[in-house]
Amino acid sequence: MSAADRLIGELRGGATLDAEGEFSLDGAEARRKLRAFQVADPRAYLLFLVQAAHFRGATSVAITRSLTSATVVFAGAPLTREDVDDLYSAVFRGARDRRERSRQCLGLGVNAALSLGTSARARIQGGPAEDRFVAQLRGEDIDYQPSEPTSRAWTDVTIKGLPFALRFGEREVELLLRGAAVSPLEVTVNGEALNPAWVAGGFDGIAGLLLSGVVVRGAGGTVIAGFARADYPLDLAGGGGRRWPGCGCVDLIVGGVWLERLELKHLPEEMRLIAYCDALRTDLSLTKVVRDEALQALLRVVDVAAGRALRAAFDGPWSLRPPDLEQATRRFLLGWRGSLREAAVKDPQIAALAERVTWPRLDGGVRTGAELLREAGPIPYVHPIGDREPAIDLVPGLGAAVVVDDASAFELLRELAGGREHAVDFAVHLGDQRRYNLERWRARPYQPRTGATHGHIVAITGPEGDAGRGGEVGLSRRGGPSTVDIVVDDACIATLPLDLPLSGISASLCGDFTPRPSFDGVYVDRRFAAGVVALLGAVDRIVRRLLEAASVGGAWAGSAAYASERLGYLELLCHADVREGVLRAFGLDAELCAAAERGELGELPRLRADDLRHPLATYAAFPTVRDAQLSLQEIAALARSQGHIDVIAEGHLGLSERAQPRCLRIDRRRRAILAALFGEAALRDASGLPEWVREGGRIPRRAADPLAGAELRI
């Protein structure tokens, strides 16, 4: 419990109820108790006396300070004997009016002065002009003496017996300079004004102490706002090199003197505000403002004044750098109480400040807060991208994205956008990747295959008269996976794997294809699909050459090492679904695959039962039960002669001496080829015919177990 709370508890303990909600105190007891209660710094007694003068309606206060005494003279409402009698007890009552508050301040000031030394005493001269009096206060005693009538009334408070060593000390000077520097009444010390700005021009004079200073009068009080200069008096008198809190502050002037400084986090560090409001309530020491509705009403006026000062600063010819000013405006708007979007619509001042706040665009332009408010669609934004140049020409709409360079910029963007903001940082990285792909594409010029590295080079040609497609297919002498380079504008834009049952195929497919925006490939349209069909036609011509016995590829035609490749290519020629799989690997959809199968995009390599002129049709790849090998042409002749093709599954056990030598013993792959070429109905399963089974040829039944059903007894 604080000393003030303990004192109030003791005083209330001996009080009698006077009225509901209030209490009365014995004056002598109050003086005795108040002597035990001290303000934070008794050397502020002169400021309490200035407050007393202000609440009595004085317009000026003259302070005369000598080595051991101080005199405070002011006009206003005359001081009465009742006021003096009630000096101490008024401190503990609620201040109902200005006169009551004047008594409180006078009581605190006199008590603080008397606490400075045991020899200190106070002399108060007051009363109306015709009934003047002098009150001597020493300790707990008050002695009244009459005084000569005067032509006018004033109040004279003199403190004598101050310790000589105290003099007019630095702390006393500091308190006076800070407390009265912007006082709304003329305050002089030994004839020198402490607040010359007020003396010269009132509130406008105080506003002149600030850069872009403005005066705003509202229901909550009067506020002066602006930006600090080097000679701002409240900074000079506020603590000698004290670190500034890093945000805006408002100095509260209550009763004509500086009372407290409040930090306002949403205001810029360079901003200074002075708020005058006598309606603010204070704590018992009269040095701290009570946080109540009166303070909130004043802070609303503070916000209005800060906004006007910011608007004035944008047009003011002074040294605050525009980036700092814009950051200050951001902080102010972010601290707005309530919906900023609604305020910008209703309050022209907020709308004007929103116009001053800008965000850089990736394309070098800027967007203002007012433009964001008017924007109906989504608002793209990105975080800082450093020194790299964004690829705005490669990603549509990326140039319009705004850059949020810090947390306050993002928060304000979100407030103004109202949920329409969306991050497009991925688009920046997408642009970087596209630029990389574009540069890589341009750096890979088309190099036609030559005989030095490839054999059996075949040109890719389209339908007659189609000059928009070309390239070649070669067989790499190094072998390896089959690939195709997609060439656009004489440069390779992508290298794709060739999903073919052939190894070592190396191709270039050239054409006026349309590159994808990512520059890592081309759009799969009918033009590209026709190019793929032409590519497969060129590959087929390579295969035909390999099958020529006299060619270098004769080894491929007869070597068992390539049997799987030859069979796989047969599947491609005979199976429509295998061909579709190859086309799908290039990205062709079902519609384009069907068009290719119908021959609308060019001649697709294939075999038909009525057209077996392909060299691979002479390839003996289908074994018989007598370990011979038949080609497709031989099988077709057999089908024509006997009307069917006898087949049994590979691994069938039954075999007869009477077996037909041209019956095929084939696996599932070969059977599927024959079914695709001749139809399933042409294949006859001969495994169950009598002539194919010899005695004992079947697997014998297993003999009965002699121990089956036996019992073992021990």
XYZ file of C-alpha atoms in Angstrom, residues 27-656:
630
model
C -8.779 21.128 9.249
C -6.232 20.772 12.046
C -6.156 16.990 11.706
C -5.804 17.300 7.926
C -2.865 19.674 8.325
C -1.179 17.306 10.755
C -1.653 14.320 8.435
C -0.655 16.243 5.325
C 2.635 17.154 6.961
C 3.439 13.413 6.881
C 2.529 13.152 3.220
C 5.034 14.474 0.704
C 4.848 14.928 -3.032
C 7.407 13.149 -5.201
C 9.614 16.248 -5.418
C 8.786 19.139 -3.036
C 10.878 21.495 -5.190
C 7.920 21.487 -7.597
C 5.994 23.708 -5.151
C 6.154 26.647 -7.559
C 4.360 24.619 -10.240
C 1.549 23.777 -7.809
C 1.173 27.493 -7.147
C 1.066 28.198 -10.901
C -1.719 25.608 -11.186
C -3.596 27.274 -8.337
C -3.370 30.582 -10.192
C -4.574 29.013 -13.440
C -7.643 27.431 -11.850
C -8.514 30.793 -10.261
C -8.605 32.345 -13.724
C -5.265 34.151 -13.680
C -3.701 35.032 -17.026
C -0.218 35.659 -15.666
C 1.963 34.565 -12.780
C 4.961 36.536 -11.555
C 7.552 34.609 -9.544
C 10.265 36.411 -7.638
C 13.017 34.214 -6.273
C 15.718 35.285 -3.881
C 18.286 33.298 -1.969
C 15.950 32.295 0.868
C 12.455 33.194 -0.316
C 10.073 32.912 -3.218
C 7.033 35.057 -4.000
C 4.245 34.111 -6.384
C 1.814 36.842 -7.422
C -1.258 36.336 -9.596
C -4.674 37.845 -10.203
C -7.914 36.028 -10.931
C -10.668 35.247 -8.449
C -9.682 36.665 -5.032
C -8.541 34.217 -2.384
C -10.818 34.123 0.689
C -10.276 33.143 4.315
C -12.432 30.090 3.629
C -10.010 29.057 0.916
C -7.078 29.317 3.293
C -8.862 27.424 6.064
C -9.687 24.636 3.629
C -6.254 24.400 1.992
C -5.241 21.067 3.488
C -8.566 19.287 3.770
C -9.414 20.159 0.134
C -6.535 17.957 -0.971
C -8.453 14.868 0.141
C -11.768 15.720 -1.450
C -12.908 15.238 -4.995
C -12.458 18.406 -7.046
C -15.957 19.434 -8.115
C -15.018 22.737 -9.753
C -12.073 24.930 -10.659
C -12.144 26.690 -7.293
C -11.851 23.368 -5.469
C -8.955 22.345 -7.690
C -7.291 25.699 -7.016
C -7.507 25.005 -3.283
C -5.983 21.551 -3.779
C -3.034 22.900 -5.775
C -2.474 25.769 -3.322
C -2.519 23.356 -0.386
C -0.044 20.977 -2.038
C 2.233 23.833 -3.074
C 2.343 25.421 0.361
C 2.804 22.077 2.091
C 5.633 21.117 -0.293
C 7.366 24.451 0.266
C 7.115 24.188 4.052
C 8.640 20.698 3.894
C 11.854 22.076 2.390
C 13.154 23.265 5.759
C 12.227 23.497 9.416
C 12.399 27.286 9.290
C 10.202 27.609 6.216
C 6.976 29.543 6.597
C 4.308 30.809 4.239
C 2.609 34.149 3.965
C -0.563 34.486 1.882
C -2.043 37.854 1.068
C -5.472 37.780 -0.521
C -9.084 38.754 -0.306
C -11.157 41.202 -2.288
C -9.884 44.762 -2.720
C -11.981 46.122 0.131
C -11.298 43.243 2.578
C -7.673 42.288 2.258
C -5.975 39.947 4.711
C -2.640 38.340 5.402
C -2.427 34.726 6.563
C 0.757 33.488 8.175
C 1.251 29.698 7.956
C 3.898 27.985 10.004
C 3.694 24.382 10.964
C 0.039 23.570 11.601
C -0.954 27.099 12.642
C -2.677 29.799 10.549
C -2.620 33.374 11.834
C -4.802 35.987 10.089
C -4.041 39.698 10.088
C -5.998 42.471 8.349
C -4.424 44.396 5.507
C -4.960 47.787 3.974
C -7.629 47.950 1.228
C -6.295 48.183 -2.320
C -7.588 49.328 -5.668
C -7.588 45.794 -7.046
C -7.493 42.229 -5.799
C -4.612 39.852 -6.237
C -3.044 36.919 -4.471
C 0.472 36.957 -3.086
C 2.007 33.730 -1.804
C 5.418 34.173 -0.242
C 7.577 31.362 1.074
C 10.284 32.504 3.455
C 12.957 30.738 5.388
C 14.062 28.482 2.554
C 17.459 26.918 3.237
C 20.244 29.151 1.961
C 22.082 26.197 0.472
C 19.101 25.346 -1.715
C 19.137 28.699 -3.504
C 17.445 28.613 -6.873
C 18.833 25.159 -7.630
C 19.194 23.358 -10.946
C 16.388 20.933 -10.181
C 14.032 23.768 -9.316
C 14.963 25.516 -12.570
C 14.496 22.310 -14.557
C 11.059 21.715 -13.069
C 9.992 25.280 -13.796
C 11.313 25.263 -17.356
C 9.608 22.013 -18.215
C 6.422 22.724 -16.335
C 5.823 26.233 -17.633
C 7.565 26.202 -21.025
C 4.274 25.903 -22.915
C 1.929 27.129 -20.195
C -1.249 28.857 -21.426
C -0.629 31.789 -19.079
C 2.319 34.147 -18.850
C 4.838 32.899 -16.294
C 7.829 35.050 -15.374
C 10.701 34.453 -12.969
C 12.394 37.616 -11.772
C 10.851 39.401 -14.743
C 11.934 36.883 -17.419
C 9.193 34.953 -19.242
C 9.487 31.174 -19.146
C 7.077 30.727 -22.046
C 7.781 33.544 -24.519
C 6.042 31.654 -27.346
C 2.721 31.842 -25.500
C 3.294 35.442 -24.562
C 3.976 36.284 -28.209
C 1.132 34.408 -29.872
C -0.888 32.153 -27.591
C -1.644 28.710 -29.038
C -0.397 29.786 -32.458
C 2.825 30.908 -30.832
C 3.250 27.466 -29.244
C 2.532 25.833 -32.622
C 5.365 27.924 -34.049
C 7.788 25.960 -31.879
C 7.155 22.941 -34.117
C 7.677 22.199 -37.775
C 4.329 22.095 -39.594
C 2.633 22.910 -36.304
C -1.169 22.959 -36.236
C -3.734 23.821 -33.554
C -6.860 21.672 -33.212
C -9.653 22.520 -30.788
C -12.106 19.770 -29.914
C -14.583 18.746 -27.273
C -11.853 16.853 -25.439
C -9.386 19.732 -25.332
C -6.958 21.750 -27.419
C -4.041 19.966 -29.089
C -0.989 21.356 -30.850
C 0.800 18.920 -33.166
C 3.886 19.117 -35.329
C 7.408 17.822 -35.737
C 10.310 18.508 -33.415
C 12.952 21.106 -33.990
C 16.324 21.234 -32.296
C 15.143 23.978 -29.906
C 11.872 22.344 -28.853
C 11.615 23.489 -25.203
C 10.023 20.368 -23.757
C 12.859 18.248 -25.161
C 15.514 20.599 -23.799
C 13.933 20.660 -20.348
C 12.809 17.058 -20.326
C 15.831 15.322 -18.881
C 19.135 16.268 -20.485
C 20.085 13.687 -23.102
C 17.404 11.188 -22.130
C 16.875 8.594 -24.823
C 13.725 9.239 -26.835
C 11.319 6.294 -26.628
C 11.230 5.692 -30.396
C 7.642 6.753 -30.907
C 5.491 9.864 -30.777
C 4.616 11.450 -27.447
C 1.966 13.824 -26.188
C 2.716 16.241 -23.351
C -0.317 16.781 -21.122
C -0.833 20.317 -19.825
C -3.261 20.315 -16.905
C -3.923 23.393 -14.807
C -1.543 25.434 -16.926
C 1.580 23.302 -16.301
C 3.189 20.223 -17.784
C 1.969 17.162 -15.925
C 2.847 13.988 -17.801
C 4.202 12.645 -21.087
C 2.370 9.741 -22.732
C 3.968 7.525 -25.364
C 1.814 6.880 -28.439
C 3.220 3.887 -30.266
C 1.302 4.576 -33.461
C 2.810 8.032 -33.943
C 6.218 8.723 -35.494
C 9.229 9.402 -33.341
C 9.702 12.868 -34.813
C 6.189 14.028 -33.908
C 5.484 16.219 -30.876
C 2.050 16.960 -29.459
C 0.919 19.249 -26.649
C -2.548 18.655 -25.242
C -4.322 21.212 -23.033
C -7.210 19.892 -20.963
C -8.208 21.006 -17.477
C -10.922 18.338 -17.350
C -8.355 15.595 -16.824
C -8.444 14.120 -13.358
C -5.232 13.464 -11.458
C -4.168 11.186 -8.665
C -3.663 12.389 -5.106
C -0.215 13.779 -5.842
C -1.619 15.815 -8.758
C 1.283 14.544 -10.905
C -0.358 11.652 -12.808
C -3.414 11.687 -15.050
C -6.208 9.238 -14.370
C -6.932 6.989 -17.374
C -10.615 7.675 -17.870
C -13.074 8.804 -20.539
C -11.816 12.388 -20.373
C -8.361 11.200 -21.404
C -9.815 9.063 -24.201
C -11.747 12.060 -25.516
C -8.542 14.081 -25.508
C -6.647 11.328 -27.339
C -9.255 11.397 -30.088
C -8.447 15.067 -30.600
C -4.758 14.103 -30.525
C -5.301 11.720 -33.454
C -7.030 14.421 -35.476
C -4.228 16.884 -34.759
C -1.546 14.338 -35.660
C -3.246 13.673 -38.987
C -3.394 17.367 -39.819
C 0.250 17.798 -38.908
C 1.184 14.950 -41.219
C -0.780 16.500 -44.062
C 0.902 19.846 -43.443
C 4.311 18.170 -43.304
C 4.001 16.791 -46.825
C 3.671 20.340 -48.120
C 6.113 21.955 -45.701
C 9.531 23.172 -46.894
C 11.574 21.623 -44.137
C 14.190 18.952 -43.635
C 12.289 15.830 -42.591
C 13.116 13.365 -45.358
C 10.132 12.102 -47.377
C 10.841 8.416 -46.637
C 10.777 9.160 -42.916
C 7.597 11.133 -43.313
C 5.896 8.376 -45.242
C 6.904 5.842 -42.616
C 5.479 8.183 -39.996
C 2.194 8.327 -41.884
C 2.094 4.540 -42.061
C 2.453 4.283 -38.307
C -0.237 6.873 -37.780
C -2.722 5.124 -40.045
C -1.984 1.759 -38.466
C -2.768 3.178 -35.048
C -6.130 4.532 -36.110
C -8.851 3.535 -33.675
C -11.479 1.616 -35.586
C -11.782 0.490 -39.192
C -9.282 2.322 -41.351
C -11.206 1.548 -44.539
C -14.392 3.041 -43.127
C -12.495 6.043 -41.794
C -10.917 6.660 -45.205
C -14.379 6.760 -46.780
C -15.890 9.083 -44.185
C -12.931 11.247 -43.176
C -11.294 13.328 -45.947
C -8.211 13.717 -43.779
C -7.622 9.959 -43.587
C -8.265 9.657 -47.320
C -5.708 12.401 -47.980
C -3.112 10.666 -45.820
C -3.795 7.367 -47.574
C -2.964 9.146 -50.839
C 0.443 10.030 -49.385
C 1.392 6.473 -48.476
C 2.939 4.546 -51.348
C 4.221 1.083 -52.141
C 6.771 0.500 -54.910
C 5.690 -1.740 -57.768
C 7.937 -4.316 -59.347
C 7.661 -2.527 -62.684
C 9.132 0.650 -61.179
C 5.858 2.473 -60.573
C 4.128 3.155 -57.275
C 0.683 2.523 -55.833
C -0.858 4.809 -53.252
C -3.044 3.820 -50.364
C -5.942 5.645 -51.997
C -5.539 3.477 -55.110
C -5.654 0.369 -52.960
C -8.887 1.589 -51.399
C -10.404 2.095 -54.848
C -9.125 -1.223 -56.207
C -11.961 -3.692 -56.707
C -9.958 -6.815 -57.544
C -7.189 -8.722 -55.792
C -4.067 -6.806 -54.822
C -0.840 -8.773 -55.399
C 2.177 -8.127 -53.201
C 5.668 -9.511 -52.742
C 8.342 -9.270 -50.106
C 11.665 -7.562 -50.908
C 13.599 -9.373 -53.626
C 16.976 -7.722 -53.108
C 19.048 -6.512 -56.014
C 17.854 -9.014 -58.574
C 15.761 -7.785 -61.468
C 12.265 -9.292 -61.513
C 11.234 -11.010 -64.736
C 8.047 -8.971 -65.052
C 7.918 -9.488 -68.824
C 7.733 -13.259 -68.396
C 4.948 -13.475 -65.777
C 1.718 -11.656 -66.688
C 0.618 -9.197 -64.023
C 3.786 -9.503 -61.951
C 4.829 -5.926 -62.629
C 1.719 -4.624 -60.852
C 2.635 -6.358 -57.580
C 3.578 -4.015 -54.742
C 6.604 -4.579 -52.523
C 6.048 -4.691 -48.758
C 9.450 -3.800 -47.379
C 8.668 -4.173 -43.674
C 6.019 -5.294 -41.220
C 4.292 -1.913 -41.050
C 3.967 -1.748 -44.832
C 2.344 -5.171 -44.846
C -0.009 -4.391 -41.963
C -1.158 -1.172 -43.608
C -1.608 -2.932 -46.948
C -3.786 -5.518 -45.242
C -5.862 -2.810 -43.544
C -6.469 -0.927 -46.789
C -6.959 -4.013 -48.956
C -9.578 -5.458 -46.649
C -8.668 -9.082 -47.314
C -8.072 -8.661 -51.059
C -4.300 -8.854 -50.748
C -2.521 -12.025 -51.828
C 1.147 -12.913 -51.902
C 2.754 -13.596 -55.285
C 6.299 -14.290 -54.122
C 6.016 -17.617 -55.931
C 5.493 -15.656 -59.161
C 8.820 -13.883 -58.633
C 10.564 -17.232 -58.319
C 8.543 -18.462 -61.287
C 9.799 -15.498 -63.301
C 13.371 -16.248 -62.256
C 12.952 -19.845 -63.376
C 11.412 -18.769 -66.666
C 14.246 -16.350 -67.316
C 16.740 -19.091 -66.543
C 14.926 -21.443 -68.913
C 14.779 -18.756 -71.598
C 18.498 -18.054 -71.331
C 19.261 -21.756 -71.353
C 17.067 -22.200 -74.440
C 18.865 -19.424 -76.306
C 22.232 -20.831 -75.240
C 21.549 -24.238 -76.865
C 21.690 -23.640 -80.634
C 20.439 -26.369 -82.889
C 23.233 -28.706 -83.996
C 22.156 -31.163 -86.735
C 23.252 -34.761 -86.234
C 26.204 -35.773 -88.371
C 27.761 -39.048 -89.368
C 30.678 -38.402 -87.018
C 28.575 -39.171 -83.978
C 25.513 -40.889 -85.402
C 24.659 -43.553 -87.905
C 21.613 -44.035 -90.112
C 20.623 -40.378 -90.019
C 17.107 -39.866 -91.358
C 15.457 -36.512 -91.930
C 12.113 -35.753 -90.342
C 9.646 -34.611 -92.943
C 6.025 -33.715 -92.729
C 3.313 -33.722 -95.349
C 4.300 -32.294 -98.679
C 4.402 -28.508 -98.587
C 4.733 -28.325 -94.798
C 7.853 -26.221 -94.310
C 7.246 -25.590 -90.621
C 8.694 -28.868 -89.438
C 12.028 -30.607 -89.769
C 14.900 -32.220 -87.941
C 16.507 -35.602 -88.099
C 16.775 -38.908 -86.319
C 20.054 -40.715 -85.843
C 21.346 -43.757 -84.050
C 23.913 -42.738 -81.474
C 27.142 -44.717 -81.710
C 27.427 -44.532 -77.893
C 24.051 -46.158 -77.310
C 22.233 -45.101 -74.175
C 18.668 -43.869 -73.612
C 16.703 -42.570 -76.562
C 16.003 -38.817 -76.495
C 14.624 -36.084 -78.716
C 15.538 -32.388 -78.711
C 12.597 -30.054 -79.326
C 13.949 -27.198 -81.438
C 12.201 -23.824 -81.754
C 13.788 -20.788 -83.420
C 16.971 -22.774 -84.103
C 17.547 -23.501 -80.410
C 16.771 -26.501 -78.242
C 14.021 -25.611 -75.795
C 13.691 -29.053 -74.201
C 15.077 -32.570 -74.343
C 12.500 -35.299 -73.882
C 12.927 -39.030 -73.366
C 11.720 -41.187 -76.241
C 9.395 -43.812 -74.808
C 10.353 -46.355 -77.456
C 11.576 -49.946 -77.160
C 14.767 -48.843 -78.912
C 18.000 -47.626 -77.352
C 20.480 -45.159 -78.765
C 17.954 -43.140 -80.794
C 18.918 -39.459 -80.840
C 16.568 -37.051 -82.597
C 15.900 -33.373 -83.148
C 12.349 -32.259 -83.855
C 12.309 -28.760 -85.327
C 9.225 -26.662 -85.915
C 7.463 -23.394 -85.340
C 5.946 -24.745 -82.163
C 4.569 -22.446 -79.474
C 6.822 -22.275 -76.385
C 5.161 -22.601 -73.013
C 5.416 -19.513 -70.762
C 7.861 -21.443 -68.602
C 10.193 -21.929 -71.626
C 10.838 -25.524 -70.619
C 8.819 -27.000 -73.448
C 6.139 -26.273 -76.022
C 2.373 -26.354 -76.059
C 1.015 -29.746 -77.092
C -1.294 -28.743 -79.923
C -2.100 -30.280 -83.317
C 1.040 -28.821 -84.874
C 3.267 -30.412 -82.264
C 1.285 -33.668 -82.414
C 1.829 -33.802 -86.181
C 5.542 -33.281 -85.533
C 5.573 -36.233 -83.128
C 3.891 -38.413 -85.776
C 6.530 -37.326 -88.304
C 9.245 -38.119 -85.736
C 7.874 -41.632 -85.267
C 7.826 -42.029 -89.040
C 11.521 -41.128 -89.174
C 12.275 -43.581 -86.365
C 10.485 -46.250 -88.385
C 12.727 -45.528 -91.335
C 15.733 -46.012 -89.051
C 14.335 -49.392 -88.014
C 13.828 -50.368 -91.652
C 17.475 -49.595 -92.350
C 18.586 -51.596 -89.340
C 16.693 -54.593 -90.686
C 18.435 -54.482 -94.024
C 20.901 -57.355 -94.021
C 23.512 -55.453 -95.979
C 23.542 -52.458 -93.682
C 25.549 -51.710 -90.600
C 22.480 -52.575 -88.630
C 22.472 -56.151 -89.846
C 23.726 -57.160 -86.415
C 20.650 -55.550 -84.874
C 18.458 -57.518 -87.252
C 19.884 -60.891 -86.338
C 21.500 -60.597 -82.931
C 19.729 -62.251 -79.992
C 20.877 -59.321 -77.840
C 18.344 -57.092 -79.615
C 15.487 -59.616 -79.635
C 13.606 -57.741 -76.903
C 13.894 -54.443 -78.828
C 12.663 -56.067 -82.024
C 9.692 -57.639 -80.235
C 8.916 -54.360 -78.481
C 8.874 -52.498 -81.777
C 6.549 -55.153 -83.204
C 4.179 -54.413 -80.325
C 4.339 -50.724 -81.245
C 3.477 -51.485 -84.869
C 0.625 -53.834 -84.032
C -0.945 -52.465 -80.813
C -2.957 -49.247 -80.958
C -2.772 -48.911 -77.178
C 1.041 -49.172 -77.277
C 1.175 -46.427 -79.899
C -1.161 -44.346 -77.739
C 1.186 -44.830 -74.778
C 4.090 -43.470 -76.835
C 2.022 -40.461 -77.902
C 0.822 -39.871 -74.353
C 4.445 -39.705 -73.212
C 4.760 -36.571 -75.390
C 1.748 -35.038 -73.655
C -0.878 -35.706 -76.338
C -4.400 -35.959 -74.968
C -6.970 -38.579 -75.958
C -8.375 -36.440 -78.768
C -4.980 -35.886 -80.408
C -4.074 -39.555 -79.979
C -7.294 -40.570 -81.724
C -6.598 -38.089 -84.542
C -3.118 -39.544 -84.982
C -4.508 -43.087 -85.049
C -6.987 -42.063 -87.740
C -4.146 -40.697 -89.856
C -5.263 -37.061 -89.620
C -1.818 -35.918 -88.422
C 0.311 -37.940 -90.819
C 1.245 -41.549 -91.426
C 1.713 -43.331 -88.112
C 3.951 -46.475 -88.330
C 1.837 -49.623 -88.017
C 1.262 -53.158 -89.315
C -2.023 -54.559 -90.617
C -2.895 -58.112 -91.534
C -3.505 -57.076 -95.128
C -0.295 -55.063 -95.357
C 2.766 -56.843 -94.024
C 5.357 -55.196 -96.227
C 7.299 -53.872 -93.267
C 10.742 -55.553 -92.979
C 9.998 -56.482 -89.389
C 7.152 -58.683 -90.671
C 9.859 -60.984 -92.050
C 11.525 -61.195 -88.638
C 11.190 -64.773 -87.320
C 10.123 -64.174 -83.746
C 7.362 -66.734 -83.121
C 8.577 -70.227 -82.049
C 6.776 -73.442 -82.991
C 6.450 -76.650 -81.054
C 9.323 -78.034 -83.152
C 11.612 -75.182 -82.046
C 11.394 -73.487 -85.405
C 10.745 -69.706 -85.741
C 8.050 -68.177 -87.954
C 7.667 -64.593 -89.146
C 4.428 -62.639 -89.325
C 4.334 -63.090 -93.096
C 4.603 -66.873 -92.686
C 1.930 -66.888 -89.987
C -0.356 -64.827 -92.231
C 0.108 -67.374 -95.034
C -0.657 -70.183 -92.603
C -3.850 -68.428 -91.505
C -4.948 -68.021 -95.080
C -4.288 -71.674 -95.929
C -5.966 -73.348 -92.959
C -8.293 -70.580 -91.785
C -6.840 -70.418 -88.300
C -3.602 -70.315 -86.349
C -2.924 -73.099 -83.878
C -1.257 -71.928 -80.684
C -0.447 -73.406 -77.326
C 0.868 -71.631 -74.292
C 4.550 -71.575 -73.607
C 5.467 -74.320 -71.107
C 2.602 -76.674 -72.000
C 3.578 -80.258 -71.078
C 1.547 -82.195 -73.638
C 3.449 -83.141 -76.787
C 2.766 -85.856 -79.367
